[in-house]
């Protein structure tokens, strides 16, 4: 599933093609994804100028003139490509084409169709049901040890499950929680209510480092993340634990990385390094 670094990579790649550009048409090839597309979706977007693109957690927010905001979530398997010439015939999972006046096609592909593509008015963005409960952006100043500790201590969850909760911190998923807990030396089985201020400080610092490194690497390509230009992300080569079950821990070189299931999701960790 695309997490914050993958979505940020997509945002940065789309920006030069979309900012200050008019959408000439939008083609949808089905009625919706996780939810139906808005009524007259194509008509509402066609002819509108895109002002800018931002990201909130795992959501892309594309601001257009007339106070319109296009909200995109890549779900489990969503993927966006920029196509400029020799545009291929759409495949089975190419559900939407956004075509700009400059002749660029932004193609949304999503085999599992858990993605979300919808519209909102700018004035209602902060209170939008998909966005209003999202916690602080981990790379912003709103994310700090005091805020994190308060949120963690208020919940009776394992630290792994707590950090996956988008209300506690925005944008993290299985990969970056596993890697951040490893580098912080915190067992994923520890209860979030027992995380003190020192560990919270360490977590904030490490989460920022891991996300920044991952963004700089263009995200992680495991099954389907590609950058919009088709190139791969390469942060997967810097993983310490994710997907490495059965391999000797590269840090302590004493025990093998374990995989456990927590709340239905895989967790990878070193039982020697992480306590
Ligand atoms: Zn270890």
PDB file of C-alpha atoms and ligand atoms in Angstrom:
ATOM      1  CA  UNK A   1       0.000   0.000   0.000  1.00  0.00           C
ATOM      2  CA  UNK A   2       1.395   3.435  -0.872  1.00  0.00           C
ATOM      3  CA  UNK A   3       2.401   5.261   2.310  1.00  0.00           C
ATOM      4  CA  UNK A   4       3.476   8.867   2.863  1.00  0.00           C
ATOM      5  CA  UNK A   5       6.806   8.650   0.947  1.00  0.00           C
ATOM      6  CA  UNK A   6       5.189   7.031  -2.083  1.00  0.00           C
ATOM      7  CA  UNK A   7       2.352   9.586  -2.164  1.00  0.00           C
ATOM      8  CA  UNK A   8       4.828  12.447  -1.684  1.00  0.00           C
ATOM      9  CA  UNK A   9       6.885  11.044  -4.578  1.00  0.00           C
ATOM     10  CA  UNK A  10       3.771  11.036  -6.779  1.00  0.00           C
ATOM     11  CA  UNK A  11       2.910  14.589  -5.712  1.00  0.00           C
ATOM     12  CA  UNK A  12       6.376  15.907  -6.546  1.00  0.00           C
ATOM     13  CA  UNK A  13       6.402  14.153  -9.904  1.00  0.00           C
ATOM     14  CA  UNK A  14       2.959  15.447 -10.909  1.00  0.00           C
ATOM     15  CA  UNK A  15       3.537  19.039  -9.843  1.00  0.00           C
ATOM     16  CA  UNK A  16       5.433  20.258 -12.939  1.00  0.00           C
ATOM     17  CA  UNK A  17       2.845  18.697 -15.259  1.00  0.00           C
ATOM     18  CA  UNK A  18      -0.244  19.897 -13.430  1.00  0.00           C
ATOM     19  CA  UNK A  19       0.386  23.169 -11.612  1.00  0.00           C
ATOM     20  CA  UNK A  20      -0.965  26.158 -13.482  1.00  0.00           C
ATOM     21  CA  UNK A  21      -2.280  23.868 -16.227  1.00  0.00           C
ATOM     22  CA  UNK A  22      -5.844  23.538 -17.531  1.00  0.00           C
ATOM     23  CA  UNK A  23      -7.535  20.136 -17.610  1.00  0.00           C
ATOM     24  CA  UNK A  24      -9.067  19.750 -21.041  1.00  0.00           C
ATOM     25  CA  UNK A  25     -10.936  16.527 -20.341  1.00  0.00           C
ATOM     26  CA  UNK A  26     -11.344  13.678 -17.888  1.00  0.00           C
ATOM     27  CA  UNK A  27     -12.236  10.165 -19.024  1.00  0.00           C
ATOM     28  CA  UNK A  28     -13.622   7.634 -16.529  1.00  0.00           C
ATOM     29  CA  UNK A  29     -13.964   3.984 -17.555  1.00  0.00           C
ATOM     30  CA  UNK A  30     -16.097   2.774 -14.650  1.00  0.00           C
ATOM     31  CA  UNK A  31     -18.587   4.290 -12.218  1.00  0.00           C
ATOM     32  CA  UNK A  32     -16.241   4.480  -9.266  1.00  0.00           C
ATOM     33  CA  UNK A  33     -13.592   2.821  -7.146  1.00  0.00           C
ATOM     34  CA  UNK A  34     -14.077   2.355  -3.409  1.00  0.00           C
ATOM     35  CA  UNK A  35     -16.866   4.931  -3.743  1.00  0.00           C
ATOM     36  CA  UNK A  36     -18.754   6.088  -6.853  1.00  0.00           C
ATOM     37  CA  UNK A  37     -17.223   9.050  -8.689  1.00  0.00           C
ATOM     38  CA  UNK A  38     -19.132  12.337  -8.144  1.00  0.00           C
ATOM     39  CA  UNK A  39     -22.005  13.154 -10.490  1.00  0.00           C
ATOM     40  CA  UNK A  40     -20.816  14.931 -13.636  1.00  0.00           C
ATOM     41  CA  UNK A  41     -17.234  14.351 -12.511  1.00  0.00           C
ATOM     42  CA  UNK A  42     -15.732  14.994 -15.937  1.00  0.00           C
ATOM     43  CA  UNK A  43     -17.884  18.065 -16.637  1.00  0.00           C
ATOM     44  CA  UNK A  44     -16.961  19.608 -13.286  1.00  0.00           C
ATOM     45  CA  UNK A  45     -13.219  19.280 -13.966  1.00  0.00           C
ATOM     46  CA  UNK A  46     -12.970  19.951 -17.688  1.00  0.00           C
ATOM     47  CA  UNK A  47     -11.740  23.451 -18.532  1.00  0.00           C
ATOM     48  CA  UNK A  48     -10.566  24.136 -14.966  1.00  0.00           C
ATOM     49  CA  UNK A  49      -7.089  25.392 -14.184  1.00  0.00           C
ATOM     50  CA  UNK A  50      -5.085  23.515 -11.545  1.00  0.00           C
ATOM     51  CA  UNK A  51      -3.621  25.892  -8.988  1.00  0.00           C
ATOM     52  CA  UNK A  52      -1.477  23.607  -6.857  1.00  0.00           C
ATOM     53  CA  UNK A  53      -1.037  20.098  -5.447  1.00  0.00           C
ATOM     54  CA  UNK A  54      -0.573  19.259  -1.794  1.00  0.00           C
ATOM     55  CA  UNK A  55      -0.560  16.101   0.294  1.00  0.00           C
ATOM     56  CA  UNK A  56      -2.297  15.320   3.599  1.00  0.00           C
ATOM     57  CA  UNK A  57      -1.297  11.941   5.054  1.00  0.00           C
ATOM     58  CA  UNK A  58      -1.782   9.482   2.211  1.00  0.00           C
ATOM     59  CA  UNK A  59      -4.154  11.806   0.300  1.00  0.00           C
ATOM     60  CA  UNK A  60      -3.262  13.930  -2.708  1.00  0.00           C
ATOM     61  CA  UNK A  61      -5.174  17.212  -2.816  1.00  0.00           C
ATOM     62  CA  UNK A  62      -5.308  18.931  -6.192  1.00  0.00           C
ATOM     63  CA  UNK A  63      -6.639  22.481  -5.908  1.00  0.00           C
ATOM     64  CA  UNK A  64      -8.412  23.904  -8.947  1.00  0.00           C
ATOM     65  CA  UNK A  65     -10.006  27.213  -9.787  1.00  0.00           C
ATOM     66  CA  UNK A  66     -13.569  27.845  -8.585  1.00  0.00           C
ATOM     67  CA  UNK A  67     -12.572  26.465  -5.176  1.00  0.00           C
ATOM     68  CA  UNK A  68     -12.697  22.870  -6.315  1.00  0.00           C
ATOM     69  CA  UNK A  69     -10.445  20.220  -4.759  1.00  0.00           C
ATOM     70  CA  UNK A  70      -9.770  16.849  -6.356  1.00  0.00           C
ATOM     71  CA  UNK A  71      -9.042  14.318  -3.599  1.00  0.00           C
ATOM     72  CA  UNK A  72      -7.105  11.173  -4.530  1.00  0.00           C
ATOM     73  CA  UNK A  73      -6.142   8.222  -2.299  1.00  0.00           C
ATOM     74  CA  UNK A  74      -4.231   5.395  -3.949  1.00  0.00           C
ATOM     75  CA  UNK A  75      -5.820   2.726  -1.734  1.00  0.00           C
ATOM     76  CA  UNK A  76      -4.013  -0.626  -1.781  1.00  0.00           C
ATOM     77  CA  UNK A  77      -2.757  -0.659  -5.348  1.00  0.00           C
ATOM     78  CA  UNK A  78      -3.418   2.704  -6.981  1.00  0.00           C
ATOM     79  CA  UNK A  79      -0.796   3.996  -9.356  1.00  0.00           C
ATOM     80  CA  UNK A  80      -0.498   7.224 -11.360  1.00  0.00           C
ATOM     81  CA  UNK A  81       1.503   7.608 -14.543  1.00  0.00           C
ATOM     82  CA  UNK A  82       2.423  10.643 -16.615  1.00  0.00           C
ATOM     83  CA  UNK A  83       2.090   9.853 -20.338  1.00  0.00           C
ATOM     84  CA  UNK A  84       3.288  12.312 -22.950  1.00  0.00           C
ATOM     85  CA  UNK A  85       3.677  10.647 -26.316  1.00  0.00           C
ATOM     86  CA  UNK A  86       2.855   7.246 -27.781  1.00  0.00           C
ATOM     87  CA  UNK A  87       0.118   7.019 -25.166  1.00  0.00           C
ATOM     88  CA  UNK A  88      -0.753   3.329 -24.820  1.00  0.00           C
ATOM     89  CA  UNK A  89      -4.300   2.014 -25.242  1.00  0.00           C
ATOM     90  CA  UNK A  90      -5.837   1.902 -21.742  1.00  0.00           C
ATOM     91  CA  UNK A  91      -5.539  -1.460 -20.006  1.00  0.00           C
ATOM     92  CA  UNK A  92      -8.089  -3.256 -17.876  1.00  0.00           C
ATOM     93  CA  UNK A  93      -7.155  -1.384 -14.704  1.00  0.00           C
ATOM     94  CA  UNK A  94      -6.637   2.084 -16.220  1.00  0.00           C
ATOM     95  CA  UNK A  95      -9.757   3.634 -14.723  1.00  0.00           C
ATOM     96  CA  UNK A  96      -9.269   7.389 -15.257  1.00  0.00           C
ATOM     97  CA  UNK A  97      -7.358   9.667 -17.641  1.00  0.00           C
ATOM     98  CA  UNK A  98      -6.885  13.325 -16.756  1.00  0.00           C
ATOM     99  CA  UNK A  99      -5.825  15.099 -19.950  1.00  0.00           C
ATOM    100  CA  UNK A 100      -4.222  18.536 -19.831  1.00  0.00           C
ATOM    101  CA  UNK A 101      -4.307  21.260 -22.458  1.00  0.00           C
ATOM    102  CA  UNK A 102      -0.598  20.645 -22.967  1.00  0.00           C
ATOM    103  CA  UNK A 103      -1.411  17.125 -24.183  1.00  0.00           C
ATOM    104  CA  UNK A 104      -0.197  15.257 -21.100  1.00  0.00           C
ATOM    105  CA  UNK A 105      -2.299  12.326 -19.876  1.00  0.00           C
ATOM    106  CA  UNK A 106      -2.285  11.564 -16.151  1.00  0.00           C
ATOM    107  CA  UNK A 107      -3.530   7.973 -15.950  1.00  0.00           C
ATOM    108  CA  UNK A 108      -4.926   6.444 -12.756  1.00  0.00           C
ATOM    109  CA  UNK A 109      -4.542   2.658 -12.587  1.00  0.00           C
ATOM    110  CA  UNK A 110      -5.841   0.553  -9.690  1.00  0.00           C
ATOM    111  CA  UNK A 111      -6.147  -3.260  -9.976  1.00  0.00           C
ATOM    112  CA  UNK A 112      -7.748  -3.741  -6.565  1.00  0.00           C
ATOM    113  CA  UNK A 113      -9.932  -0.630  -6.783  1.00  0.00           C
ATOM    114  CA  UNK A 114      -9.663   0.381  -3.106  1.00  0.00           C
ATOM    115  CA  UNK A 115      -8.585   3.864  -4.161  1.00  0.00           C
ATOM    116  CA  UNK A 116     -10.655   7.007  -3.727  1.00  0.00           C
ATOM    117  CA  UNK A 117     -11.099   9.755  -6.319  1.00  0.00           C
ATOM    118  CA  UNK A 118     -13.590  12.434  -5.350  1.00  0.00           C
ATOM    119  CA  UNK A 119     -14.265  16.173  -5.299  1.00  0.00           C
ATOM    120  CA  UNK A 120     -14.830  18.674  -2.506  1.00  0.00           C
ATOM    121  CA  UNK A 121     -15.182  22.401  -2.081  1.00  0.00           C
ATOM    122  CA  UNK A 122     -12.102  24.143  -0.756  1.00  0.00           C
ATOM    123  CA  UNK A 123     -13.923  25.680   2.207  1.00  0.00           C
ATOM    124  CA  UNK A 124     -14.977  22.218   3.440  1.00  0.00           C
ATOM    125  CA  UNK A 125     -11.592  20.516   3.077  1.00  0.00           C
ATOM    126  CA  UNK A 126     -10.609  20.771   6.742  1.00  0.00           C
ATOM    127  CA  UNK A 127     -13.935  19.341   7.871  1.00  0.00           C
ATOM    128  CA  UNK A 128     -14.139  16.727   5.087  1.00  0.00           C
ATOM    129  CA  UNK A 129     -15.027  13.295   6.450  1.00  0.00           C
ATOM    130  CA  UNK A 130     -11.963  11.667   4.872  1.00  0.00           C
ATOM    131  CA  UNK A 131      -9.550  14.277   6.233  1.00  0.00           C
ATOM    132  CA  UNK A 132     -10.859  15.802   9.452  1.00  0.00           C
ATOM    133  CA  UNK A 133      -9.562  13.132  11.847  1.00  0.00           C
ATOM    134  CA  UNK A 134      -6.091  12.741  10.379  1.00  0.00           C
ATOM    135  CA  UNK A 135      -3.350  13.352  12.946  1.00  0.00           C
ATOM    136  CA  UNK A 136      -0.281  15.580  12.600  1.00  0.00           C
ATOM    137  CA  UNK A 137       1.944  15.479   9.531  1.00  0.00           C
ATOM    138  CA  UNK A 138       5.105  13.720  10.728  1.00  0.00           C
ATOM    139  CA  UNK A 139       7.417  16.071   8.812  1.00  0.00           C
ATOM    140  CA  UNK A 140       5.736  19.203  10.203  1.00  0.00           C
ATOM    141  CA  UNK A 141       6.326  21.075  13.444  1.00  0.00           C
ATOM    142  CA  UNK A 142       2.915  19.905  14.657  1.00  0.00           C
ATOM    143  CA  UNK A 143       4.471  16.493  15.235  1.00  0.00           C
ATOM    144  CA  UNK A 144       6.612  16.432  18.367  1.00  0.00           C
ATOM    145  CA  UNK A 145       7.325  14.180  21.332  1.00  0.00           C
ATOM    146  CA  UNK A 146       4.778  15.762  23.669  1.00  0.00           C
ATOM    147  CA  UNK A 147       1.960  15.494  21.112  1.00  0.00           C
ATOM    148  CA  UNK A 148       2.926  11.942  20.182  1.00  0.00           C
ATOM    149  CA  UNK A 149       3.265  10.731  23.778  1.00  0.00           C
ATOM    150  CA  UNK A 150      -0.128  12.175  24.700  1.00  0.00           C
ATOM    151  CA  UNK A 151      -1.783  10.409  21.774  1.00  0.00           C
ATOM    152  CA  UNK A 152       0.035   7.130  22.466  1.00  0.00           C
ATOM    153  CA  UNK A 153      -0.667   7.174  26.176  1.00  0.00           C
ATOM    154  CA  UNK A 154      -4.366   7.702  25.573  1.00  0.00           C
ATOM    155  CA  UNK A 155      -4.720   4.422  23.710  1.00  0.00           C
ATOM    156  CA  UNK A 156      -4.639   0.830  24.880  1.00  0.00           C
ATOM    157  CA  UNK A 157      -2.901  -0.569  21.798  1.00  0.00           C
ATOM    158  CA  UNK A 158       0.443  -1.994  20.844  1.00  0.00           C
ATOM    159  CA  UNK A 159       2.847   0.664  19.603  1.00  0.00           C
ATOM    160  CA  UNK A 160       2.757  -0.945  16.124  1.00  0.00           C
ATOM    161  CA  UNK A 161      -1.021  -0.645  15.850  1.00  0.00           C
ATOM    162  CA  UNK A 162      -0.993   2.849  17.366  1.00  0.00           C
ATOM    163  CA  UNK A 163       1.454   4.196  14.784  1.00  0.00           C
ATOM    164  CA  UNK A 164      -0.641   2.709  11.961  1.00  0.00           C
ATOM    165  CA  UNK A 165      -3.636   4.692  13.251  1.00  0.00           C
ATOM    166  CA  UNK A 166      -3.920   7.752  10.977  1.00  0.00           C
ATOM    167  CA  UNK A 167      -5.490   9.707  13.875  1.00  0.00           C
ATOM    168  CA  UNK A 168      -2.248   9.419  15.883  1.00  0.00           C
ATOM    169  CA  UNK A 169       0.150  10.327  13.081  1.00  0.00           C
ATOM    170  CA  UNK A 170      -0.540  10.840   9.370  1.00  0.00           C
ATOM    171  CA  UNK A 171       0.770   8.766   6.507  1.00  0.00           C
ATOM    172  CA  UNK A 172       2.527   5.823   8.146  1.00  0.00           C
ATOM    173  CA  UNK A 173       1.771   2.239   7.104  1.00  0.00           C
ATOM    174  CA  UNK A 174       3.264  -1.187   7.646  1.00  0.00           C
ATOM    175  CA  UNK A 175       6.628  -0.526   6.025  1.00  0.00           C
ATOM    176  CA  UNK A 176       7.586   2.716   7.707  1.00  0.00           C
ATOM    177  CA  UNK A 177       6.221   1.731  11.130  1.00  0.00           C
ATOM    178  CA  UNK A 178       8.237  -1.507  11.066  1.00  0.00           C
ATOM    179  CA  UNK A 179      11.403   0.292   9.984  1.00  0.00           C
ATOM    180  CA  UNK A 180      10.944   3.185  12.452  1.00  0.00           C
ATOM    181  CA  UNK A 181      10.357   0.850  15.407  1.00  0.00           C
ATOM    182  CA  UNK A 182      13.454  -1.141  14.488  1.00  0.00           C
ATOM    183  CA  UNK A 183      15.667   1.940  14.312  1.00  0.00           C
ATOM    184  CA  UNK A 184      14.148   3.202  17.596  1.00  0.00           C
ATOM    185  CA  UNK A 185      14.866  -0.177  19.274  1.00  0.00           C
ATOM    186  CA  UNK A 186      11.235  -0.445  20.376  1.00  0.00           C
ATOM    187  CA  UNK A 187       9.445  -3.805  20.295  1.00  0.00           C
ATOM    188  CA  UNK A 188       6.270  -3.635  18.186  1.00  0.00           C
ATOM    189  CA  UNK A 189       4.527  -5.552  20.990  1.00  0.00           C
ATOM    190  CA  UNK A 190       5.065  -2.813  23.574  1.00  0.00           C
ATOM    191  CA  UNK A 191       1.926  -1.020  24.687  1.00  0.00           C
ATOM    192  CA  UNK A 192       1.618   2.544  23.451  1.00  0.00           C
ATOM    193  CA  UNK A 193       0.510   3.729  26.906  1.00  0.00           C
ATOM    194  CA  UNK A 194       3.933   2.756  28.287  1.00  0.00           C
ATOM    195  CA  UNK A 195       5.927   4.944  25.891  1.00  0.00           C
ATOM    196  CA  UNK A 196       7.633   7.691  27.906  1.00  0.00           C
ATOM    197  CA  UNK A 197       8.863  11.058  26.761  1.00  0.00           C
ATOM    198  CA  UNK A 198      12.413   9.874  25.976  1.00  0.00           C
ATOM    199  CA  UNK A 199      11.194   7.089  23.720  1.00  0.00           C
ATOM    200  CA  UNK A 200       8.652   9.443  22.140  1.00  0.00           C
ATOM    201  CA  UNK A 201      11.460  11.893  21.363  1.00  0.00           C
ATOM    202  CA  UNK A 202      13.483   9.121  19.790  1.00  0.00           C
ATOM    203  CA  UNK A 203      10.483   7.939  17.755  1.00  0.00           C
ATOM    204  CA  UNK A 204       9.724  11.410  16.410  1.00  0.00           C
ATOM    205  CA  UNK A 205      13.345  11.849  15.361  1.00  0.00           C
ATOM    206  CA  UNK A 206      13.586   8.407  13.735  1.00  0.00           C
ATOM    207  CA  UNK A 207      10.210   8.599  11.948  1.00  0.00           C
ATOM    208  CA  UNK A 208      11.327  11.887  10.368  1.00  0.00           C
ATOM    209  CA  UNK A 209      14.651  10.414   9.274  1.00  0.00           C
ATOM    210  CA  UNK A 210      13.078   7.245   7.828  1.00  0.00           C
ATOM    211  CA  UNK A 211      10.416   9.190   5.903  1.00  0.00           C
ATOM    212  CA  UNK A 212      12.919  11.719   4.591  1.00  0.00           C
ATOM    213  CA  UNK A 213      15.287   9.000   3.405  1.00  0.00           C
ATOM    214  CA  UNK A 214      12.380   7.172   1.768  1.00  0.00           C
ATOM    215  CA  UNK A 215      11.146  10.305  -0.032  1.00  0.00           C
ATOM    216  CA  UNK A 216      14.676  10.958  -1.274  1.00  0.00           C
ATOM    217  CA  UNK A 217      14.756   7.389  -2.616  1.00  0.00           C
ATOM    218  CA  UNK A 218      11.465   7.852  -4.492  1.00  0.00           C
ATOM    219  CA  UNK A 219       9.584   5.568  -2.063  1.00  0.00           C
ATOM    220  CA  UNK A 220       9.699   1.784  -1.859  1.00  0.00           C
ATOM    221  CA  UNK A 221       8.840  -0.433  -4.815  1.00  0.00           C
ATOM    222  CA  UNK A 222       7.578  -3.793  -3.586  1.00  0.00           C
ATOM    223  CA  UNK A 223       4.684  -4.953  -5.730  1.00  0.00           C
ATOM    224  CA  UNK A 224       3.342  -2.036  -7.631  1.00  0.00           C
ATOM    225  CA  UNK A 225       4.658   1.351  -6.578  1.00  0.00           C
ATOM    226  CA  UNK A 226       6.236   3.086  -9.551  1.00  0.00           C
ATOM    227  CA  UNK A 227       7.058   6.735  -9.839  1.00  0.00           C
ATOM    228  CA  UNK A 228       4.784   8.524 -12.309  1.00  0.00           C
ATOM    229  CA  UNK A 229       7.592   8.479 -14.892  1.00  0.00           C
ATOM    230  CA  UNK A 230       7.711   4.672 -14.594  1.00  0.00           C
ATOM    231  CA  UNK A 231      10.955   4.540 -12.600  1.00  0.00           C
ATOM    232  CA  UNK A 232      11.152   2.433  -9.454  1.00  0.00           C
ATOM    233  CA  UNK A 233      11.522   3.685  -5.905  1.00  0.00           C
ATOM    234  CA  UNK A 234      14.548   2.203  -4.207  1.00  0.00           C
ATOM    235  CA  UNK A 235      14.118   2.662  -0.447  1.00  0.00           C
ATOM    236  CA  UNK A 236      13.380  -1.101  -0.218  1.00  0.00           C
ATOM    237  CA  UNK A 237      17.144  -1.617  -0.496  1.00  0.00           C
ATOM    238  CA  UNK A 238      17.535   0.233   2.813  1.00  0.00           C
ATOM    239  CA  UNK A 239      15.056  -1.901   4.773  1.00  0.00           C
ATOM    240  CA  UNK A 240      16.367  -3.430   8.001  1.00  0.00           C
ATOM    241  CA  UNK A 241      13.342  -5.605   8.836  1.00  0.00           C
ATOM    242  CA  UNK A 242      10.423  -5.232   6.433  1.00  0.00           C
ATOM    243  CA  UNK A 243       9.982  -8.457   4.443  1.00  0.00           C
ATOM    244  CA  UNK A 244      13.210  -9.864   5.890  1.00  0.00           C
ATOM    245  CA  UNK A 245      11.711 -12.592   8.090  1.00  0.00           C
ATOM    246  CA  UNK A 246      14.086 -15.535   8.421  1.00  0.00           C
ATOM    247  CA  UNK A 247      17.151 -13.418   7.601  1.00  0.00           C
ATOM    248  CA  UNK A 248      19.785 -12.745  10.240  1.00  0.00           C
ATOM    249  CA  UNK A 249      19.396  -9.269  11.754  1.00  0.00           C
ATOM    250  CA  UNK A 250      21.949  -7.047  10.022  1.00  0.00           C
ATOM    251  CA  UNK A 251      22.488  -4.988  13.167  1.00  0.00           C
ATOM    252  CA  UNK A 252      23.077  -7.479  16.009  1.00  0.00           C
ATOM    253  CA  UNK A 253      23.818 -10.482  13.767  1.00  0.00           C
ATOM    254  CA  UNK A 254      22.538 -12.702  16.583  1.00  0.00           C
ATOM    255  CA  UNK A 255      18.915 -13.588  15.833  1.00  0.00           C
ATOM    256  CA  UNK A 256      16.708 -13.874  12.772  1.00  0.00           C
ATOM    257  CA  UNK A 257      14.107 -11.236  11.865  1.00  0.00           C
ATOM    258  CA  UNK A 258      10.659 -12.424  12.907  1.00  0.00           C
ATOM    259  CA  UNK A 259       7.309 -11.864  11.255  1.00  0.00           C
ATOM    260  CA  UNK A 260       4.214 -11.688  13.432  1.00  0.00           C
ATOM    261  CA  UNK A 261       0.633 -10.672  12.688  1.00  0.00           C
ATOM    262  CA  UNK A 262      -0.805  -7.761  14.667  1.00  0.00           C
ATOM    263  CA  UNK A 263      -4.405  -6.713  14.036  1.00  0.00           C
ATOM    264  CA  UNK A 264      -4.310  -8.609  10.748  1.00  0.00           C
ATOM    265  CA  UNK A 265      -1.167  -6.857   9.483  1.00  0.00           C
ATOM    266  CA  UNK A 266       2.363  -8.227   9.181  1.00  0.00           C
ATOM    267  CA  UNK A 267       5.023  -6.859  11.512  1.00  0.00           C
ATOM    268  CA  UNK A 268       8.736  -7.520  11.072  1.00  0.00           C
ATOM    269  CA  UNK A 269      11.184  -7.050  13.936  1.00  0.00           C
ATOM    270  CA  UNK A 270      14.325  -8.224  15.723  1.00  0.00           C
ATOM    271  CA  UNK A 271      13.538  -9.631  19.175  1.00  0.00           C
ATOM    272  CA  UNK A 272      17.102  -8.954  20.290  1.00  0.00           C
ATOM    273  CA  UNK A 273      17.471  -5.341  19.117  1.00  0.00           C
ATOM    274  CA  UNK A 274      13.930  -4.252  19.913  1.00  0.00           C
ATOM    275  CA  UNK A 275      12.670  -4.310  23.501  1.00  0.00           C
TER     276      UNK A 275
HETATM  277 ZN1  LIG B   1      18.970  -7.454  15.883  1.00  0.00          ZN
END
